Coordinates of C-alpha atoms and ligand atoms in Angstrom, one line a residue:
M208 CA 28.6 97.1 39.9
A209 CA 27.3 99.3 37.1
G210 CA 26.8 98.0 33.6
I211 CA 29.4 98.3 30.8
L212 CA 28.4 101.7 29.6
E213 CA 28.8 103.3 32.9
R214 CA 32.0 101.5 33.7
Y215 CA 33.6 102.5 30.4
Q216 CA 32.0 106.0 30.1
D217 CA 35.4 107.4 29.0
F218 CA 34.9 105.6 25.7
Y219 CA 31.4 107.1 25.0
P220 CA 29.9 110.6 24.6
F221 CA 27.3 110.3 27.4
G222 CA 26.0 113.4 29.2
S223 CA 25.4 113.3 32.9
D224 CA 21.6 112.6 32.5
Y225 CA 22.0 109.7 30.0
P226 CA 19.2 107.2 30.6
F227 CA 21.1 104.0 30.8
V228 CA 19.0 100.9 30.3
S229 CA 21.1 98.2 32.0
L230 CA 20.8 94.8 33.6
E231 CA 24.4 95.1 34.9
E232 CA 25.7 93.2 31.9
G233 CA 29.4 92.6 31.3
N234 CA 32.1 91.9 33.9
T235 CA 32.1 88.3 32.8
P236 CA 34.8 85.9 33.9
L237 CA 38.0 85.2 31.9
I238 CA 38.5 81.6 32.8
P239 CA 41.8 79.9 32.4
A240 CA 41.6 76.7 30.3
P241 CA 44.4 74.4 31.3
A242 CA 42.9 71.4 29.5
V243 CA 42.7 73.2 26.2
A244 CA 46.3 74.4 26.8
W245 CA 47.4 70.8 27.6
H246 CA 45.7 69.6 24.4
L247 CA 47.6 72.1 22.4
G248 CA 50.9 70.8 23.8
E249 CA 50.0 67.1 23.4
A250 CA 48.3 67.2 20.0
Y251 CA 50.1 70.0 18.2
N252 CA 53.5 70.2 20.1
L253 CA 52.7 73.7 21.3
P254 CA 53.9 74.0 24.9
D255 CA 53.1 76.8 27.4
V256 CA 50.2 78.4 25.6
K257 CA 48.1 80.4 28.1
V258 CA 44.4 79.9 27.1
F259 CA 41.5 81.9 28.5
L260 CA 37.8 81.6 27.9
K261 CA 35.8 84.8 27.9
Y262 CA 32.6 83.3 29.3
E263 CA 29.9 85.6 27.9
G264 CA 27.2 83.1 28.9
L265 CA 27.1 84.8 32.3
N266 CA 25.6 88.0 31.0
P267 CA 22.0 88.7 32.1
T268 CA 20.3 87.0 29.2
G269 CA 23.1 84.4 28.8
S270 CA 25.0 85.8 25.8
F271 CA 27.3 88.6 24.6
K272 CA 24.4 90.4 22.9
D273 CA 23.6 92.2 26.2
R274 CA 26.6 94.4 25.8
G275 CA 25.3 95.8 22.5
M276 CA 21.7 95.8 23.5
T277 CA 22.2 98.0 26.6
Y278 CA 23.4 100.7 24.2
A279 CA 21.0 100.2 21.3
V280 CA 18.0 100.2 23.6
S281 CA 19.2 103.1 25.8
Q282 CA 19.7 105.1 22.6
A283 CA 16.3 104.1 21.2
K284 CA 14.9 105.6 24.4
V285 CA 16.8 108.8 23.9
D286 CA 15.5 109.0 20.4
G287 CA 11.9 108.6 21.5
A288 CA 11.3 105.2 19.9
K289 CA 8.1 103.3 20.8
A290 CA 9.2 99.9 19.6
I291 CA 12.4 98.0 18.7
I292 CA 12.6 95.3 16.0
C293 CA 15.2 92.6 15.2
A294 CA 15.8 89.4 13.2
S295 CA 17.5 86.7 15.2
T296 CA 18.9 83.2 15.4
G297 CA 17.8 83.5 19.0
N298 CA 20.3 85.4 21.3
T299 CA 19.6 88.8 19.9
S300 CA 15.9 88.3 20.3
A301 CA 16.4 87.3 24.0
A302 CA 18.5 90.3 24.7
A303 CA 16.2 92.7 22.8
A304 CA 13.2 91.4 24.6
A305 CA 14.8 91.8 28.0
Y306 CA 16.2 95.3 27.5
G307 CA 13.1 96.3 25.5
T308 CA 10.9 95.3 28.4
R309 CA 13.1 97.1 30.8
A310 CA 12.9 100.3 28.8
G311 CA 9.1 100.0 28.4
L312 CA 9.4 99.5 24.6
K313 CA 7.5 97.0 22.5
T314 CA 9.8 94.3 21.2
L315 CA 9.2 92.8 17.7
V316 CA 11.1 89.7 16.8
I317 CA 11.4 87.8 13.6
L318 CA 12.9 84.2 13.8
P319 CA 13.7 81.4 11.4
E320 CA 11.0 78.8 12.2
G321 CA 12.3 75.6 13.8
K322 CA 15.9 76.9 13.9
V323 CA 16.1 78.7 17.3
A324 CA 17.3 76.8 20.3
L325 CA 14.8 76.1 23.0
G326 CA 16.3 78.2 25.8
K327 CA 16.4 81.3 23.6
M328 CA 12.8 80.8 22.4
S329 CA 11.7 80.5 26.1
Q330 CA 13.3 83.8 27.0
A331 CA 11.7 85.8 24.2
I332 CA 8.4 84.3 25.2
L333 CA 8.6 85.0 28.9
Y334 CA 10.0 88.5 28.4
G335 CA 6.9 89.1 26.4
A336 CA 8.1 90.0 22.9
A337 CA 5.8 89.9 19.8
I338 CA 7.3 87.0 17.8
V339 CA 6.9 86.0 14.2
E340 CA 8.5 82.8 13.0
I341 CA 9.0 82.9 9.2
A342 CA 9.3 80.0 6.8
G343 CA 12.8 81.2 5.9
N344 CA 16.3 81.7 7.3
F345 CA 17.9 84.5 9.4
D346 CA 19.1 86.4 6.3
Q347 CA 15.5 86.6 5.0
A348 CA 14.3 87.7 8.4
L349 CA 16.9 90.5 8.4
D350 CA 15.8 91.6 5.0
I351 CA 12.3 91.9 6.4
V352 CA 13.6 93.9 9.4
R353 CA 15.5 96.3 7.1
A354 CA 12.3 96.9 5.1
L355 CA 10.1 97.4 8.1
G356 CA 12.7 99.6 9.8
E357 CA 12.5 102.1 7.0
S358 CA 9.0 103.1 8.1
G359 CA 10.6 104.7 11.2
K360 CA 8.0 103.1 13.4
A361 CA 10.4 100.7 15.1
T362 CA 14.1 101.0 15.7
I363 CA 16.3 98.2 14.3
V364 CA 18.4 96.7 17.1
N365 CA 20.3 94.2 14.9
S366 CA 24.1 94.9 14.7
I367 CA 23.5 97.1 11.6
N368 CA 22.6 99.5 14.4
P369 CA 26.1 100.9 15.2
Y370 CA 25.4 101.2 18.9
R371 CA 25.3 97.5 19.1
I372 CA 28.9 97.2 18.0
D373 CA 30.0 100.1 20.1
G374 CA 28.6 98.4 23.2
Q375 CA 30.1 95.0 22.4
K376 CA 33.6 96.4 22.1
T377 CA 33.7 96.4 25.9
G378 CA 34.4 92.6 25.8
A379 CA 37.9 93.5 24.5
F380 CA 38.4 96.1 27.3
E381 CA 37.6 93.5 30.0
I382 CA 40.0 90.9 28.6
C383 CA 42.8 93.5 28.5
D384 CA 41.9 94.7 32.0
V385 CA 42.4 91.2 33.4
L386 CA 45.5 90.2 31.4
G387 CA 47.1 93.7 31.7
K388 CA 47.7 93.5 28.0
A389 CA 45.9 92.3 24.9
P390 CA 46.2 88.6 24.1
D391 CA 48.4 87.5 21.2
Y392 CA 45.5 85.8 19.5
H393 CA 41.7 86.3 19.8
F394 CA 39.5 83.4 18.6
I395 CA 35.8 84.1 18.0
P396 CA 32.8 82.5 16.3
V397 CA 31.5 84.5 13.3
G398 CA 27.8 84.6 12.2
N399 CA 26.6 88.0 11.2
A400 CA 30.2 89.2 11.9
G401 CA 29.3 92.0 14.3
N402 CA 31.2 90.7 17.3
I403 CA 34.6 90.2 15.6
T404 CA 34.1 93.8 14.4
A405 CA 33.3 95.0 17.9
Y406 CA 36.2 93.2 19.6
W407 CA 38.7 94.6 17.0
K408 CA 37.3 98.1 17.6
G409 CA 37.8 97.6 21.4
Y410 CA 41.3 96.4 21.1
K411 CA 42.2 99.2 18.8
E412 CA 40.8 101.8 21.1
Y413 CA 42.7 100.4 24.1
A414 CA 45.9 100.5 22.1
E415 CA 45.3 104.0 20.7
R416 CA 44.8 105.3 24.3
G417 CA 48.0 103.5 25.4
I418 CA 46.2 101.4 27.9
V419 CA 47.8 98.4 26.2
S420 CA 50.7 98.4 23.9
N421 CA 49.8 95.4 21.7
R422 CA 46.8 94.2 19.6
P423 CA 45.8 90.5 19.0
K424 CA 45.6 88.7 15.7
M425 CA 41.9 88.2 15.1
F426 CA 40.8 84.6 14.2
G427 CA 37.1 84.3 13.3
Y428 CA 35.3 81.0 12.6
E429 CA 32.2 80.5 10.5
A430 CA 30.4 77.1 10.4
E431 CA 31.4 75.1 7.3
G432 CA 27.8 75.1 5.9
S433 CA 27.4 78.9 6.4
A434 CA 30.9 80.1 5.5
A435 CA 30.1 83.1 3.3
I436 CA 33.2 85.1 4.1
V437 CA 35.5 82.1 3.7
Q438 CA 33.9 81.2 0.3
G439 CA 33.7 84.9 -0.8
K440 CA 30.0 84.5 -1.7
K441 CA 26.6 84.6 -0.1
I442 CA 25.3 81.2 1.0
E443 CA 21.6 81.0 0.0
N444 CA 20.8 78.0 2.2
P445 CA 23.1 78.2 5.2
E446 CA 23.1 75.0 7.4
T447 CA 24.8 74.1 10.6
L448 CA 24.0 72.4 13.9
A449 CA 25.3 75.6 15.5
T450 CA 22.1 77.5 14.7
A451 CA 23.3 80.7 16.3
I452 CA 25.7 81.2 13.4
R453 CA 23.4 79.8 10.7
I454 CA 23.9 82.9 8.6
G455 CA 24.7 83.1 4.9
N456 CA 25.0 86.9 4.3
P457 CA 26.8 88.5 7.2
A458 CA 25.9 92.1 7.7
S459 CA 29.3 93.2 9.0
W460 CA 31.2 91.2 6.2
G461 CA 33.5 94.1 5.2
P462 CA 34.4 95.2 8.7
A463 CA 35.1 91.6 9.7
E464 CA 37.5 91.3 6.7
A465 CA 39.2 94.6 7.8
A466 CA 39.6 93.2 11.4
R467 CA 41.3 90.1 9.9
D468 CA 43.5 92.1 7.5
E469 CA 44.5 94.9 9.9
S470 CA 45.4 92.4 12.7
G471 CA 47.1 89.8 10.5
G472 CA 44.6 87.1 11.4
K473 CA 42.3 84.8 9.6
I474 CA 38.7 84.0 8.9
D475 CA 38.2 80.3 8.4
F476 CA 35.5 77.6 8.9
V477 CA 35.0 74.8 11.3
T478 CA 33.0 71.6 10.6
D479 CA 30.0 70.8 12.8
E480 CA 32.0 67.7 13.9
D481 CA 34.9 69.9 15.1
T482 CA 32.4 72.2 16.8
V483 CA 30.7 69.4 18.7
S484 CA 34.0 67.9 19.7
A485 CA 35.1 71.3 21.2
Y486 CA 31.7 71.7 22.8
R487 CA 32.0 68.3 24.5
F488 CA 35.7 69.0 25.4
L489 CA 34.9 72.3 27.1
A490 CA 32.1 70.8 29.2
G491 CA 33.7 67.4 29.8
R492 CA 37.3 68.6 30.5
E493 CA 37.1 72.2 31.6
G494 CA 33.7 72.2 33.3
V495 CA 32.6 75.1 31.1
F496 CA 29.1 74.9 29.5
C497 CA 28.7 76.9 26.4
E498 CA 26.3 76.6 23.4
P499 CA 27.5 74.9 20.2
A500 CA 28.2 78.0 18.2
S501 CA 30.4 79.4 21.0
A502 CA 32.6 76.3 20.8
A503 CA 33.5 77.2 17.3
S504 CA 36.1 79.6 18.8
V505 CA 37.9 76.7 20.5
A506 CA 37.4 74.4 17.5
G507 CA 39.0 77.2 15.5
L508 CA 42.0 77.4 18.0
F509 CA 42.6 73.7 17.5
K510 CA 42.4 74.1 13.7
A511 CA 44.7 77.0 13.6
A512 CA 47.2 75.1 15.9
S513 CA 47.1 72.2 13.5
Q514 CA 48.0 74.6 10.7
G515 CA 51.0 76.0 12.5
L516 CA 49.4 79.4 13.0
V517 CA 49.7 79.6 16.8
E518 CA 53.0 80.2 18.6
A519 CA 54.2 78.3 21.6
G520 CA 54.2 80.3 24.8
S521 CA 51.6 82.8 23.5
T522 CA 48.5 84.1 25.2
V523 CA 45.1 83.2 23.6
A524 CA 41.6 84.4 24.4
C525 CA 38.6 82.5 23.1
V526 CA 35.2 84.0 23.4
L527 CA 32.4 81.7 24.5
T528 CA 29.6 83.8 23.2
G529 CA 26.5 82.0 24.8
N530 CA 25.5 79.9 27.7
G531 CA 25.1 76.1 27.3
L532 CA 21.7 76.3 28.9
K533 CA 20.4 78.1 25.8
D534 CA 20.4 74.8 23.9
P535 CA 19.5 71.9 26.1
D536 CA 18.6 69.7 23.1
N537 CA 22.1 69.7 21.8
A538 CA 23.6 69.2 25.3
I539 CA 21.5 66.1 25.8
K540 CA 22.1 64.8 22.3
H541 CA 25.9 65.2 22.4
G542 CA 26.5 64.9 26.2
N543 CA 29.4 63.2 27.9
A544 CA 27.3 61.4 30.5
Q545 CA 26.7 57.7 31.1
L546 CA 22.9 57.4 31.6
A547 CA 20.8 54.6 33.0
K548 CA 17.2 54.2 34.1
L549 CA 17.0 51.5 36.8
P550 CA 14.6 50.2 39.5
A551 CA 14.9 51.8 42.9
D552 CA 17.4 49.2 43.9
A553 CA 20.8 50.1 45.6
G554 CA 22.5 47.0 44.3
Q555 CA 21.7 47.7 40.7
V556 CA 22.6 51.4 41.1
A557 CA 25.9 50.3 42.7
E558 CA 26.6 48.0 39.8
F559 CA 26.0 50.7 37.2
F560 CA 28.3 53.1 39.1
E561 CA 30.9 50.2 39.5
L562 CA 31.0 50.9 43.2
Ligands
LIG673 C1 26.1 82.3 20.7 O1 21.2 86.1 17.9 O2 23.1 86.6 15.1 O3 29.1 87.2 14.3 O4 20.5 86.8 15.9 O5 24.3 83.9 19.2 O6 28.3 88.9 15.9 O7 26.7 87.6 14.6 C2 23.7 85.5 17.0 C3 25.0 85.3 16.8 C4 28.1 83.8 18.0 C5 27.8 85.2 16.1 N1 27.7 83.1 19.1 O8 28.0 86.6 16.4 C6 21.4 86.4 16.7 C7 22.8 86.2 16.2 C8 26.5 83.1 19.5 C9 25.5 83.9 18.8 C10 27.2 84.5 17.3 C11 25.9 84.6 17.6 P1 28.0 87.7 15.2

């Protein structure tokens, strides 16, 4: 199975000798979510909603970023770059480091110190990136990247690089390929707002070519403490437990609003409490392990349902943007398990398990 760029070549201008830098990203499962659907029926009187989880955690570096990075890094190679550079809340840096390494490019990464989940940090380190942790947040890191990128000595691979968005649109193609149509509603976390922009581009292109005849309403969810688009102003000190979307000045702000408005959707916020509750629900009820920021899509679905914005009998896609293994600290902290440490004694173990 080739990567996304080769599979969807018809949607790109590649020549026959294009140097694809791929780790065979994409082709991730669209998992039915019967427990989420059941909850919509029980809690919000919304029967027969068909809910699907686009499980992007099964990409090569464990997040959706690989779809954009395969294109951004391939193109950096075409353009003769020696190095790539990005700011990141973690997942972009992991993807950049992996694809950069594969392309033989030096990868330079700027991270907000103390705010990157352990798994993501471990990836950038093992792939061998050059890493600077700044005493600042993602938005400040991105400002530095923009300044350094101007020198032309390193290619920026944040989503301000248009190839990133153009690769990530393939997530929409895959959802449509499985469903045989676009969903009625598309729920997605919003941080820097690149992915909602990318999915909308993908849905529009499939509809324009007549591959599907409908387009979804786009529902994007920021974290309450980082909800710049919702509040209509930059957030100087964004905060949220969902560190992946701890972003106060989204780079694709305008295009995200266009996706919302053209589709008749909504950009709203979810509280950290709602996000953690959806995170635990997905793992504990569906058996699907995503990272906290990813659960904002499902928390958003529940919020929209409570507001009467979702129709009974409709089809819903929720993007789970990153793998739960990225953030073991939050999994352990908020986990569903009953845990005990006991002597090596069958009786006591049996008692604990109530056997
Ligand atoms: C799991 O890695 O911005 O709205 O630097 O890692 O396209 O930014 C990550 C973002 C959602 C938000 N879910 O997507 C980064 C970074 C996860 C993420 C988002 C991110 P965008």
